[in-house]
Amino acid sequence: MLRISCPLTRPAEREYICRVLLEEFLGIHYLIEFKDRNDIEITLSGGSEHRLVLADVLLSKSEAEWLKPASLPARPLSRLEVEGMETRLPVIYGHGEPPLEQLRLEQPIIHCSLDLFGSCFFMLTRYEEVVSQERDHHDRFPSVQSLAYQEGFLDEPIVNRYTELLWRMLESLWPELDRKPRASRKLISHDVDYPFFAMRRSNLSIAKESLGDVLKRRQLEAAVRKARMIGSRVATLERDPFNTFDWIMGLSEQAGLRSSFYFITEQTEPGVDGNYAMDDLEIHDLMIQIHERGHEIGLHPSYRTYLSPQQIRREFHLLRQQAELAGIHQEQWGGRQHFLRWQAPDTWQGWEDAGLQYDSTLGCADRPGFRCGTCYEYPVFNLRTGQSLKLRERPLIVMELTVLETPHITEEEAFATIGRYYRECVKYAGDFTLLWHNSRLVRTLDRKVYQRCIEELK
């Protein structure tokens, strides 16, 4: 069993990050103790002379600096050359000036100038998003303001890289250690913003939308498919271009996957929060169909819920209520915030208080990438209260809009882009989390790329 000797400061934060990295990610048993020291020392129970000594920076910040701009990493970041690793690691927190010395895995004592635990804590808790006041027009933290984007590692799961470095150092010192096996997962989810295009739409509205596809979005195929709904009765939805649920589920079933469908249960921003109500017969029947085919139903909290725990709780109650009426019972409930509107740590706390088990909001709204620095699911932490939560985060890696809205992108280019992120996740036996709206399968291009993601990414 490992012994982790830490400084006295911020015990809850230290216990959290040790649990995530060592227990959750690596599956290694350990004991943690707090002493008057300024670094972190890891030893093995039983008197071995071998030791791993890690720098400690972030979690030793003073109370006056904590969650303030002065506690953010100094830029430009240093890079750490690790013996046997092809690329250098960006050092979010550590000791030394750029470039840092090469880290050699020499026994019996390894001194690592990277604050590995603090750097992972920074990424997983979204520390910078609490400190920064930068927001876009939807009140979201812009990816271009993130340290990962500005330092060029948004496209790689830096926390997974740090975890692999930690394992390499531990294994070098104590070869008898074992880590738990992991298996990659492909997690496919669908935000149901508009289940049916023609629902509650007038012929004039359908015509305007179709015209917009031609003039603004240059999508003639989508325009034609939508225009065909003019004059159709709402109850006849077989030809509706957004009614792709049967096709989606069929592809998932053939690939041995379970799709998740996240529903908006109430409107807090008319015109933005979909075009349906949970007591619509069409939605009732759709939920039953999804459940009976073995797929998952989840929550897609409406536009103005991200800072309203009461509204999140209300909307989750409405979802559970409709599920009960449909005879749907699930052991686990999760979902994703509408428009990816999320604020650290308030939205997480709202989900925790509502009784949800997992969230999958944390991806970038404007580009693919590793916003949390990891492709592993993990328990979350409230930076304001200093408490670990039961809620788990499933980081969102790719949303189809961030790829397909690239001007003039081809099928091969879109598939290659998505494939790069998939392979990064597989490299660490992680989870590739893909969001694809049911309403974004109108064009042949969209359907071909999606089908290839399900069938060819293996």
CSV table of C-alpha atoms in Angstrom, one decimal:
chain,number,residue,atom,x,y,z
A,1,MET,CA,0.0,0.0,0.0
A,2,LEU,CA,1.3,3.5,-0.8
A,3,ARG,CA,1.7,6.2,1.8
A,4,ILE,CA,1.1,9.7,0.7
A,5,SER,CA,2.6,12.4,2.9
A,6,CYS,CA,1.1,15.8,2.1
A,7,PRO,CA,1.4,19.4,3.5
A,8,LEU,CA,-1.2,20.5,6.0
A,9,THR,CA,-3.0,22.9,3.7
A,10,ARG,CA,-6.4,22.1,2.0
A,11,PRO,CA,-6.8,18.5,3.3
A,12,ALA,CA,-10.3,18.0,1.5
A,13,GLU,CA,-8.8,19.1,-1.8
A,14,ARG,CA,-5.8,16.8,-1.4
A,15,GLU,CA,-8.0,13.8,-0.3
A,16,TYR,CA,-10.1,14.4,-3.4
A,17,ILE,CA,-7.4,14.5,-6.0
A,18,CYS,CA,-5.5,11.6,-4.5
A,19,ARG,CA,-8.7,9.5,-4.6
A,20,VAL,CA,-9.4,10.4,-8.2
A,21,LEU,CA,-5.9,9.8,-9.6
A,22,LEU,CA,-4.9,6.8,-7.4
A,23,GLU,CA,-8.1,5.0,-6.7
A,24,GLU,CA,-10.4,6.0,-9.6
A,25,PHE,CA,-7.9,6.2,-12.4
A,26,LEU,CA,-5.2,3.7,-11.4
A,27,GLY,CA,-6.9,1.5,-8.8
A,28,ILE,CA,-4.1,1.7,-6.3
A,29,HIS,CA,-4.7,1.4,-2.5
A,30,TYR,CA,-3.1,4.2,-0.4
A,31,LEU,CA,-3.1,5.9,2.9
A,32,ILE,CA,-2.8,9.7,3.1
A,33,GLU,CA,-1.3,11.7,6.0
A,34,PHE,CA,-0.7,15.4,6.6
A,35,LYS,CA,2.6,16.8,7.9
A,36,ASP,CA,4.4,20.1,8.1
A,37,ARG,CA,6.2,19.9,4.8
A,38,ASN,CA,6.3,21.8,1.5
A,39,ASP,CA,6.3,18.9,-1.0
A,40,ILE,CA,4.5,15.5,-1.5
A,41,GLU,CA,6.3,12.3,-0.7
A,42,ILE,CA,5.1,8.9,-1.8
A,43,THR,CA,6.5,5.7,-0.2
A,44,LEU,CA,5.5,2.1,0.0
A,45,SER,CA,4.4,0.5,3.3
A,46,GLY,CA,7.0,-1.9,4.5
A,47,GLY,CA,10.2,0.2,4.9
A,48,SER,CA,11.4,0.4,1.3
A,49,GLU,CA,14.0,3.1,0.8
A,50,HIS,CA,12.5,4.2,-2.5
A,51,ARG,CA,10.6,7.4,-2.6
A,52,LEU,CA,8.7,9.7,-5.1
A,53,VAL,CA,8.9,13.4,-4.2
A,54,LEU,CA,6.6,15.7,-6.1
A,55,ALA,CA,6.4,19.5,-6.1
A,56,ASP,CA,3.4,21.1,-4.4
A,57,VAL,CA,2.3,24.5,-5.6
A,58,LEU,CA,-1.5,25.0,-6.2
A,59,LEU,CA,-2.8,23.5,-3.0
A,60,SER,CA,-0.3,25.4,-0.9
A,61,LYS,CA,-1.6,28.8,-2.2
A,62,SER,CA,-2.5,31.2,0.6
A,63,GLU,CA,-6.1,31.9,1.4
A,64,ALA,CA,-5.6,35.4,0.0
A,65,GLU,CA,-4.6,33.9,-3.3
A,66,TRP,CA,-7.1,31.0,-3.5
A,67,LEU,CA,-9.5,31.3,-6.4
A,68,LYS,CA,-8.0,34.6,-7.3
A,69,PRO,CA,-6.1,35.6,-10.5
A,70,ALA,CA,-2.8,35.5,-8.5
A,71,SER,CA,-3.2,31.7,-8.1
A,72,LEU,CA,-3.5,31.0,-11.9
A,73,PRO,CA,-0.5,29.4,-13.6
A,74,ALA,CA,2.3,31.6,-14.8
A,75,ARG,CA,2.5,31.8,-18.6
A,76,PRO,CA,4.1,30.7,-20.8
A,77,LEU,CA,4.2,27.3,-19.3
A,78,SER,CA,7.4,25.4,-18.8
A,79,ARG,CA,7.8,22.0,-20.6
A,80,LEU,CA,9.1,18.9,-18.9
A,81,GLU,CA,11.2,16.4,-20.8
A,82,VAL,CA,10.6,13.0,-19.4
A,83,GLU,CA,13.0,10.2,-20.1
A,84,GLY,CA,11.5,7.8,-22.6
A,85,MET,CA,8.6,10.1,-23.6
A,86,GLU,CA,8.6,11.5,-27.2
A,87,THR,CA,6.9,14.8,-26.4
A,88,ARG,CA,7.4,17.2,-23.6
A,89,LEU,CA,4.7,17.8,-21.0
A,90,PRO,CA,3.3,21.2,-20.4
A,91,VAL,CA,3.8,22.1,-16.7
A,92,ILE,CA,0.6,23.8,-15.4
A,93,TYR,CA,2.1,24.1,-11.9
A,94,GLY,CA,5.7,23.3,-10.8
A,95,HIS,CA,9.1,24.6,-9.8
A,96,GLY,CA,11.7,25.9,-12.1
A,97,GLU,CA,12.0,28.2,-15.1
A,98,PRO,CA,11.4,27.2,-18.8
A,99,PRO,CA,12.6,24.8,-19.9
A,100,LEU,CA,12.6,22.5,-16.9
A,101,GLU,CA,15.3,19.9,-16.6
A,102,GLN,CA,14.7,16.4,-18.0
A,103,LEU,CA,13.0,14.0,-15.5
A,104,ARG,CA,15.0,10.8,-15.1
A,105,LEU,CA,13.4,7.8,-13.5
A,106,GLU,CA,16.4,7.0,-11.3
A,107,GLN,CA,16.1,5.0,-8.1
A,108,PRO,CA,15.9,5.1,-5.2
A,109,ILE,CA,14.5,8.6,-5.1
A,110,ILE,CA,12.7,10.3,-8.0
A,111,HIS,CA,12.3,14.1,-7.6
A,112,CYS,CA,9.6,15.5,-9.9
A,113,SER,CA,9.4,19.3,-10.3
A,114,LEU,CA,5.9,19.0,-11.7
A,115,ASP,CA,3.0,19.7,-9.3
A,116,LEU,CA,1.2,16.7,-10.7
A,117,PHE,CA,-1.6,16.5,-8.1
A,118,GLY,CA,-2.3,20.3,-8.2
A,119,SER,CA,-2.2,20.5,-12.0
A,120,CYS,CA,-4.8,17.7,-12.3
A,121,PHE,CA,-6.9,19.3,-9.6
A,122,PHE,CA,-6.8,22.6,-11.6
A,123,MET,CA,-8.1,20.8,-14.7
A,124,LEU,CA,-10.7,18.5,-13.3
A,125,THR,CA,-12.4,21.1,-11.0
A,126,ARG,CA,-12.4,23.8,-13.7
A,127,TYR,CA,-10.5,26.0,-11.3
A,128,GLU,CA,-9.8,28.7,-14.0
A,129,GLU,CA,-13.5,29.0,-14.8
A,130,VAL,CA,-14.2,30.0,-11.3
A,131,VAL,CA,-11.4,32.6,-11.3
A,132,SER,CA,-12.0,34.1,-14.8
A,133,GLN,CA,-14.8,36.4,-15.6
A,134,GLU,CA,-14.6,35.8,-19.4
A,135,ARG,CA,-17.9,34.7,-20.9
A,136,ASP,CA,-19.5,34.5,-24.4
A,137,HIS,CA,-22.9,35.8,-25.4
A,138,HIS,CA,-24.5,32.7,-23.9
A,139,ASP,CA,-22.6,33.2,-20.6
A,140,ARG,CA,-20.3,30.3,-21.2
A,141,PHE,CA,-16.6,30.2,-20.6
A,142,PRO,CA,-14.9,30.6,-24.0
A,143,SER,CA,-12.5,27.8,-25.0
A,144,VAL,CA,-10.1,30.4,-26.4
A,145,GLN,CA,-9.7,31.8,-22.9
A,146,SER,CA,-8.7,28.5,-21.4
A,147,LEU,CA,-5.1,27.7,-20.5
A,148,ALA,CA,-5.4,24.5,-22.6
A,149,TYR,CA,-6.2,26.4,-25.8
A,150,GLN,CA,-3.7,29.2,-25.2
A,151,GLU,CA,-0.9,26.7,-24.4
A,152,GLY,CA,-1.8,24.3,-27.2
A,153,PHE,CA,-3.0,21.2,-25.3
A,154,LEU,CA,-6.7,21.4,-25.7
A,155,ASP,CA,-6.6,18.5,-28.2
A,156,GLU,CA,-4.8,16.2,-25.8
A,157,PRO,CA,-6.0,14.8,-22.5
A,158,ILE,CA,-3.4,16.3,-20.3
A,159,VAL,CA,-4.7,14.8,-17.1
A,160,ASN,CA,-4.4,11.3,-18.7
A,161,ARG,CA,-0.8,12.1,-19.7
A,162,TYR,CA,0.0,13.2,-16.1
A,163,THR,CA,-1.6,10.1,-14.8
A,164,GLU,CA,0.5,7.9,-17.1
A,165,LEU,CA,3.6,9.8,-15.9
A,166,LEU,CA,2.6,9.1,-12.3
A,167,TRP,CA,2.2,5.5,-13.0
A,168,ARG,CA,5.6,5.3,-14.8
A,169,MET,CA,7.3,6.8,-11.8
A,170,LEU,CA,5.5,4.5,-9.3
A,171,GLU,CA,6.1,1.4,-11.4
A,172,SER,CA,9.8,2.4,-11.8
A,173,LEU,CA,10.2,2.5,-8.0
A,174,TRP,CA,7.9,-0.4,-7.1
A,175,PRO,CA,7.6,-2.9,-10.1
A,176,GLU,CA,5.3,-5.1,-8.0
A,177,LEU,CA,2.5,-2.5,-8.1
A,178,ASP,CA,-0.5,-3.3,-10.2
A,179,ARG,CA,-3.0,-0.9,-11.8
A,180,LYS,CA,-6.5,-1.7,-12.6
A,181,PRO,CA,-7.4,-2.7,-16.2
A,182,ARG,CA,-9.6,-0.3,-18.2
A,183,ALA,CA,-11.5,-0.7,-21.4
A,184,SER,CA,-12.4,2.1,-23.8
A,185,ARG,CA,-16.1,3.0,-24.1
A,186,LYS,CA,-17.9,4.8,-27.0
A,187,LEU,CA,-20.6,6.9,-25.3
A,188,ILE,CA,-23.1,8.2,-27.9
A,189,SER,CA,-25.7,10.8,-26.8
A,190,HIS,CA,-28.4,12.8,-28.4
A,191,ASP,CA,-29.8,16.1,-27.1
A,192,VAL,CA,-33.4,16.2,-28.1
A,193,ASP,CA,-33.9,19.9,-28.8
A,194,TYR,CA,-36.4,19.3,-31.7
A,195,PRO,CA,-37.6,15.8,-31.9
A,196,PHE,CA,-39.8,16.6,-34.9
A,197,PHE,CA,-39.3,19.4,-37.3
A,198,ALA,CA,-42.9,20.0,-38.1
A,199,MET,CA,-44.2,19.8,-34.6
A,200,ARG,CA,-46.1,23.1,-33.7
A,201,ARG,CA,-44.9,24.7,-36.8
A,202,SER,CA,-47.1,26.6,-39.3
A,203,ASN,CA,-46.6,26.2,-43.0
A,204,LEU,CA,-45.2,29.7,-43.1
A,205,SER,CA,-42.6,28.8,-40.4
A,206,ILE,CA,-41.6,25.7,-42.3
A,207,ALA,CA,-41.2,27.8,-45.5
A,208,LYS,CA,-39.0,30.4,-43.7
A,209,GLU,CA,-36.8,27.8,-42.2
A,210,SER,CA,-36.3,26.1,-45.6
A,211,LEU,CA,-35.5,29.4,-47.2
A,212,GLY,CA,-33.0,30.1,-44.5
A,213,ASP,CA,-31.3,26.8,-45.3
A,214,VAL,CA,-30.9,28.0,-48.9
A,215,LEU,CA,-29.9,31.6,-48.4
A,216,LYS,CA,-28.0,31.7,-45.1
A,217,ARG,CA,-26.7,28.2,-44.5
A,218,ARG,CA,-26.3,27.1,-48.2
A,219,GLN,CA,-27.8,23.7,-47.4
A,220,LEU,CA,-30.1,23.0,-50.4
A,221,GLU,CA,-30.6,19.3,-49.5
A,222,ALA,CA,-31.8,20.2,-45.9
A,223,ALA,CA,-34.1,22.9,-47.4
A,224,VAL,CA,-35.8,20.5,-49.7
A,225,ARG,CA,-36.4,17.9,-47.0
A,226,LYS,CA,-37.9,20.4,-44.7
A,227,ALA,CA,-40.0,22.0,-47.4
A,228,ARG,CA,-41.7,18.7,-48.1
A,229,MET,CA,-43.3,19.0,-44.7
A,230,ILE,CA,-45.5,21.9,-45.8
A,231,GLY,CA,-49.1,20.8,-45.7
A,232,SER,CA,-48.3,17.7,-43.6
A,233,ARG,CA,-50.4,17.0,-40.5
A,234,VAL,CA,-48.4,17.1,-37.3
A,235,ALA,CA,-49.6,13.6,-36.4
A,236,THR,CA,-48.0,12.1,-39.5
A,237,LEU,CA,-44.3,12.2,-38.6
A,238,GLU,CA,-42.9,9.3,-40.7
A,239,ARG,CA,-41.4,11.8,-43.3
A,240,ASP,CA,-40.3,14.3,-40.7
A,241,PRO,CA,-36.5,15.0,-41.3
A,242,PHE,CA,-35.8,15.2,-37.6
A,243,ASN,CA,-37.4,11.9,-36.9
A,244,THR,CA,-34.2,9.9,-37.0
A,245,PHE,CA,-34.6,8.0,-33.8
A,246,ASP,CA,-35.3,4.6,-35.3
A,247,TRP,CA,-32.3,4.9,-37.6
A,248,ILE,CA,-30.1,6.1,-34.7
A,249,MET,CA,-31.1,3.2,-32.5
A,250,GLY,CA,-30.7,0.7,-35.3
A,251,LEU,CA,-27.1,1.8,-35.9
A,252,SER,CA,-26.3,1.7,-32.2
A,253,GLU,CA,-27.9,-1.8,-31.8
A,254,GLN,CA,-25.9,-3.2,-34.7
A,255,ALA,CA,-22.7,-1.8,-33.2
A,256,GLY,CA,-23.5,-3.1,-29.7
A,257,LEU,CA,-23.9,0.4,-28.3
A,258,ARG,CA,-26.5,2.0,-26.1
A,259,SER,CA,-27.6,5.5,-27.1
A,260,SER,CA,-28.7,8.1,-24.6
A,261,PHE,CA,-31.4,10.6,-25.4
A,262,TYR,CA,-31.7,13.8,-23.3
A,263,PHE,CA,-35.1,15.5,-23.2
A,264,ILE,CA,-36.0,19.1,-22.4
A,265,THR,CA,-38.9,19.0,-19.9
A,266,GLU,CA,-39.8,22.7,-19.6
A,267,GLN,CA,-39.3,25.9,-21.4
A,268,THR,CA,-37.5,28.8,-19.7
A,269,GLU,CA,-36.5,30.6,-22.9
A,270,PRO,CA,-39.3,30.4,-25.5
A,271,GLY,CA,-38.0,29.9,-29.0
A,272,VAL,CA,-34.8,28.3,-27.7
A,273,ASP,CA,-36.0,25.5,-25.6
A,274,GLY,CA,-37.4,23.2,-28.3
A,275,ASN,CA,-40.9,22.8,-29.7
A,276,TYR,CA,-42.5,20.1,-27.6
A,277,ALA,CA,-43.9,19.3,-24.2
A,278,MET,CA,-43.3,16.2,-22.2
A,279,ASP,CA,-47.0,15.3,-22.1
A,280,ASP,CA,-47.3,15.3,-25.9
A,281,LEU,CA,-48.4,11.9,-27.0
A,282,GLU,CA,-45.6,11.8,-29.6
A,283,ILE,CA,-43.0,12.3,-26.8
A,284,HIS,CA,-44.7,9.7,-24.6
A,285,ASP,CA,-44.6,7.1,-27.4
A,286,LEU,CA,-41.0,8.0,-28.3
A,287,MET,CA,-39.8,7.5,-24.7
A,288,ILE,CA,-41.4,4.1,-24.5
A,289,GLN,CA,-39.8,3.1,-27.8
A,290,ILE,CA,-36.4,4.3,-26.6
A,291,HIS,CA,-36.7,2.4,-23.4
A,292,GLU,CA,-38.1,-0.8,-24.9
A,293,ARG,CA,-35.2,-1.0,-27.3
A,294,GLY,CA,-32.7,-0.8,-24.4
A,295,HIS,CA,-31.5,2.7,-24.8
A,296,GLU,CA,-31.2,5.5,-22.1
A,297,ILE,CA,-33.4,8.5,-21.3
A,298,GLY,CA,-31.9,11.5,-19.6
A,299,LEU,CA,-32.4,15.2,-18.8
A,300,HIS,CA,-31.5,18.2,-21.0
A,301,PRO,CA,-32.1,21.1,-18.6
A,302,SER,CA,-33.5,24.2,-20.3
A,303,TYR,CA,-31.6,27.3,-21.3
A,304,ARG,CA,-32.0,29.3,-18.0
A,305,THR,CA,-31.5,26.4,-15.5
A,306,TYR,CA,-27.7,26.4,-15.2
A,307,LEU,CA,-27.7,28.8,-12.2
A,308,SER,CA,-31.1,27.7,-10.8
A,309,PRO,CA,-30.9,24.5,-8.7
A,310,GLN,CA,-34.6,24.7,-8.0
A,311,GLN,CA,-35.4,24.7,-11.8
A,312,ILE,CA,-33.0,21.8,-12.4
A,313,ARG,CA,-34.7,19.9,-9.6
A,314,ARG,CA,-38.2,20.7,-11.0
A,315,GLU,CA,-37.3,19.7,-14.6
A,316,PHE,CA,-35.8,16.4,-13.4
A,317,HIS,CA,-38.9,15.7,-11.4
A,318,LEU,CA,-41.0,16.3,-14.5
A,319,LEU,CA,-38.8,13.8,-16.4
A,320,ARG,CA,-39.1,11.2,-13.7
A,321,GLN,CA,-42.9,11.8,-13.6
A,322,GLN,CA,-43.3,11.2,-17.3
A,323,ALA,CA,-41.0,8.2,-17.2
A,324,GLU,CA,-43.2,6.7,-14.4
A,325,LEU,CA,-46.3,7.2,-16.5
A,326,ALA,CA,-44.6,5.5,-19.4
A,327,GLY,CA,-43.5,2.6,-17.2
A,328,ILE,CA,-39.9,3.5,-17.5
A,329,HIS,CA,-37.5,2.7,-14.7
A,330,GLN,CA,-33.7,3.3,-14.8
A,331,GLU,CA,-31.0,2.7,-12.2
A,332,GLN,CA,-29.1,5.8,-13.3
A,333,TRP,CA,-30.1,9.2,-14.5
A,334,GLY,CA,-27.9,11.8,-16.2
A,335,GLY,CA,-27.8,14.3,-19.0
A,336,ARG,CA,-26.4,17.5,-20.3
A,337,GLN,CA,-27.2,21.2,-20.0
A,338,HIS,CA,-28.9,22.9,-23.0
A,339,PHE,CA,-26.5,25.0,-25.1
A,340,LEU,CA,-23.8,23.7,-22.8
A,341,ARG,CA,-24.5,26.5,-20.4
A,342,TRP,CA,-22.6,25.6,-17.3
A,343,GLN,CA,-20.9,27.5,-14.5
A,344,ALA,CA,-18.3,26.1,-12.0
A,345,PRO,CA,-19.2,24.8,-9.5
A,346,ASP,CA,-22.8,26.0,-9.2
A,347,THR,CA,-24.3,23.9,-12.0
A,348,TRP,CA,-22.7,20.7,-10.7
A,349,GLN,CA,-24.1,21.4,-7.2
A,350,GLY,CA,-27.6,21.9,-8.8
A,351,TRP,CA,-27.3,18.5,-10.4
A,352,GLU,CA,-26.1,16.9,-7.1
A,353,ASP,CA,-29.0,18.5,-5.2
A,354,ALA,CA,-31.5,17.3,-7.8
A,355,GLY,CA,-30.4,13.7,-7.4
A,356,LEU,CA,-28.8,13.2,-10.8
A,357,GLN,CA,-25.9,10.7,-11.0
A,358,TYR,CA,-23.9,12.1,-13.9
A,359,ASP,CA,-23.4,15.1,-16.1
A,360,SER,CA,-22.0,15.2,-19.6
A,361,THR,CA,-21.9,18.9,-20.3
A,362,LEU,CA,-18.2,19.7,-20.1
A,363,GLY,CA,-17.1,20.0,-23.7
A,364,CYS,CA,-16.3,23.1,-25.7
A,365,ALA,CA,-19.2,24.7,-27.5
A,366,ASP,CA,-17.1,26.0,-30.4
A,367,ARG,CA,-14.5,23.2,-31.0
A,368,PRO,CA,-13.8,19.6,-30.0
A,369,GLY,CA,-11.3,18.9,-27.3
A,370,PHE,CA,-10.6,18.0,-23.7
A,371,ARG,CA,-12.0,20.8,-21.6
A,372,CYS,CA,-11.4,18.9,-18.4
A,373,GLY,CA,-8.1,17.4,-19.6
A,374,THR,CA,-9.4,13.8,-19.4
A,375,CYS,CA,-11.3,11.2,-21.2
A,376,TYR,CA,-12.2,9.4,-18.0
A,377,GLU,CA,-15.4,9.7,-16.1
A,378,TYR,CA,-14.7,11.1,-12.6
A,379,PRO,CA,-16.4,12.4,-9.4
A,380,VAL,CA,-16.6,16.2,-9.1
A,381,PHE,CA,-15.6,18.7,-6.5
A,382,ASN,CA,-17.2,21.9,-5.4
A,383,LEU,CA,-14.5,24.6,-5.2
A,384,ARG,CA,-16.7,27.0,-3.2
A,385,THR,CA,-17.7,24.6,-0.4
A,386,GLY,CA,-14.5,22.5,-0.5
A,387,GLN,CA,-16.6,19.3,-0.7
A,388,SER,CA,-16.5,16.2,-2.9
A,389,LEU,CA,-19.8,15.4,-4.6
A,390,LYS,CA,-21.4,12.1,-5.6
A,391,LEU,CA,-22.1,13.5,-9.0
A,392,ARG,CA,-19.8,12.2,-11.8
A,393,GLU,CA,-18.7,14.1,-14.9
A,394,ARG,CA,-18.5,12.4,-18.3
A,395,PRO,CA,-16.5,14.9,-20.3
A,396,LEU,CA,-17.9,15.7,-23.7
A,397,ILE,CA,-15.2,15.2,-26.3
A,398,VAL,CA,-16.9,16.0,-29.6
A,399,MET,CA,-20.2,17.7,-30.5
A,400,GLU,CA,-21.0,17.3,-34.2
A,401,LEU,CA,-21.7,21.0,-34.7
A,402,THR,CA,-18.1,21.9,-33.8
A,403,VAL,CA,-16.9,19.8,-36.7
A,404,LEU,CA,-19.7,19.9,-39.3
A,405,GLU,CA,-20.1,23.7,-39.2
A,406,THR,CA,-16.6,24.2,-40.5
A,407,PRO,CA,-17.0,25.9,-43.9
A,408,HIS,CA,-16.8,23.6,-46.9
A,409,ILE,CA,-15.8,20.6,-44.8
A,410,THR,CA,-15.9,17.2,-46.6
A,411,GLU,CA,-17.0,13.9,-45.4
A,412,GLU,CA,-13.4,12.6,-45.2
A,413,GLU,CA,-12.2,15.7,-43.4
A,414,ALA,CA,-15.1,15.6,-40.8
A,415,PHE,CA,-14.6,11.9,-40.2
A,416,ALA,CA,-10.8,12.3,-39.9
A,417,THR,CA,-11.2,15.1,-37.4
A,418,ILE,CA,-13.5,13.1,-35.2
A,419,GLY,CA,-11.3,10.0,-35.6
A,420,ARG,CA,-8.3,11.9,-34.2
A,421,TYR,CA,-10.1,12.5,-30.9
A,422,TYR,CA,-11.4,9.0,-30.8
A,423,ARG,CA,-7.9,7.6,-31.1
A,424,GLU,CA,-6.7,9.9,-28.3
A,425,CYS,CA,-9.3,8.4,-26.0
A,426,VAL,CA,-8.5,4.8,-27.0
A,427,LYS,CA,-4.8,5.5,-26.3
A,428,TYR,CA,-5.6,5.9,-22.6
A,429,ALA,CA,-8.4,3.3,-22.6
A,430,GLY,CA,-10.8,6.2,-22.0
A,431,ASP,CA,-14.3,7.2,-23.0
A,432,PHE,CA,-15.0,8.7,-26.4
A,433,THR,CA,-18.1,10.8,-25.7
A,434,LEU,CA,-19.9,12.0,-28.9
A,435,LEU,CA,-22.9,14.3,-29.0
A,436,TRP,CA,-25.0,14.1,-32.2
A,437,HIS,CA,-28.4,15.8,-32.3
A,438,ASN,CA,-31.2,13.8,-33.8
A,439,SER,CA,-32.0,17.0,-35.8
A,440,ARG,CA,-28.5,17.2,-37.3
A,441,LEU,CA,-29.0,14.2,-39.6
A,442,VAL,CA,-30.9,15.8,-42.4
A,443,ARG,CA,-28.1,16.1,-45.0
A,444,THR,CA,-26.5,13.1,-46.6
A,445,LEU,CA,-23.1,14.4,-45.4
A,446,ASP,CA,-24.3,14.4,-41.8
A,447,ARG,CA,-25.7,10.9,-42.0
A,448,LYS,CA,-22.7,9.5,-43.7
A,449,VAL,CA,-20.2,10.9,-41.2
A,450,TYR,CA,-22.4,9.8,-38.2
A,451,GLN,CA,-22.8,6.3,-39.6
A,452,ARG,CA,-19.0,6.0,-40.1
A,453,CYS,CA,-18.4,7.1,-36.5
A,454,ILE,CA,-20.7,4.3,-35.2
A,455,GLU,CA,-19.5,1.6,-37.6
A,456,GLU,CA,-15.8,2.4,-38.3
A,457,LEU,CA,-14.4,3.8,-35.1
A,458,LYS,CA,-13.5,0.6,-33.3
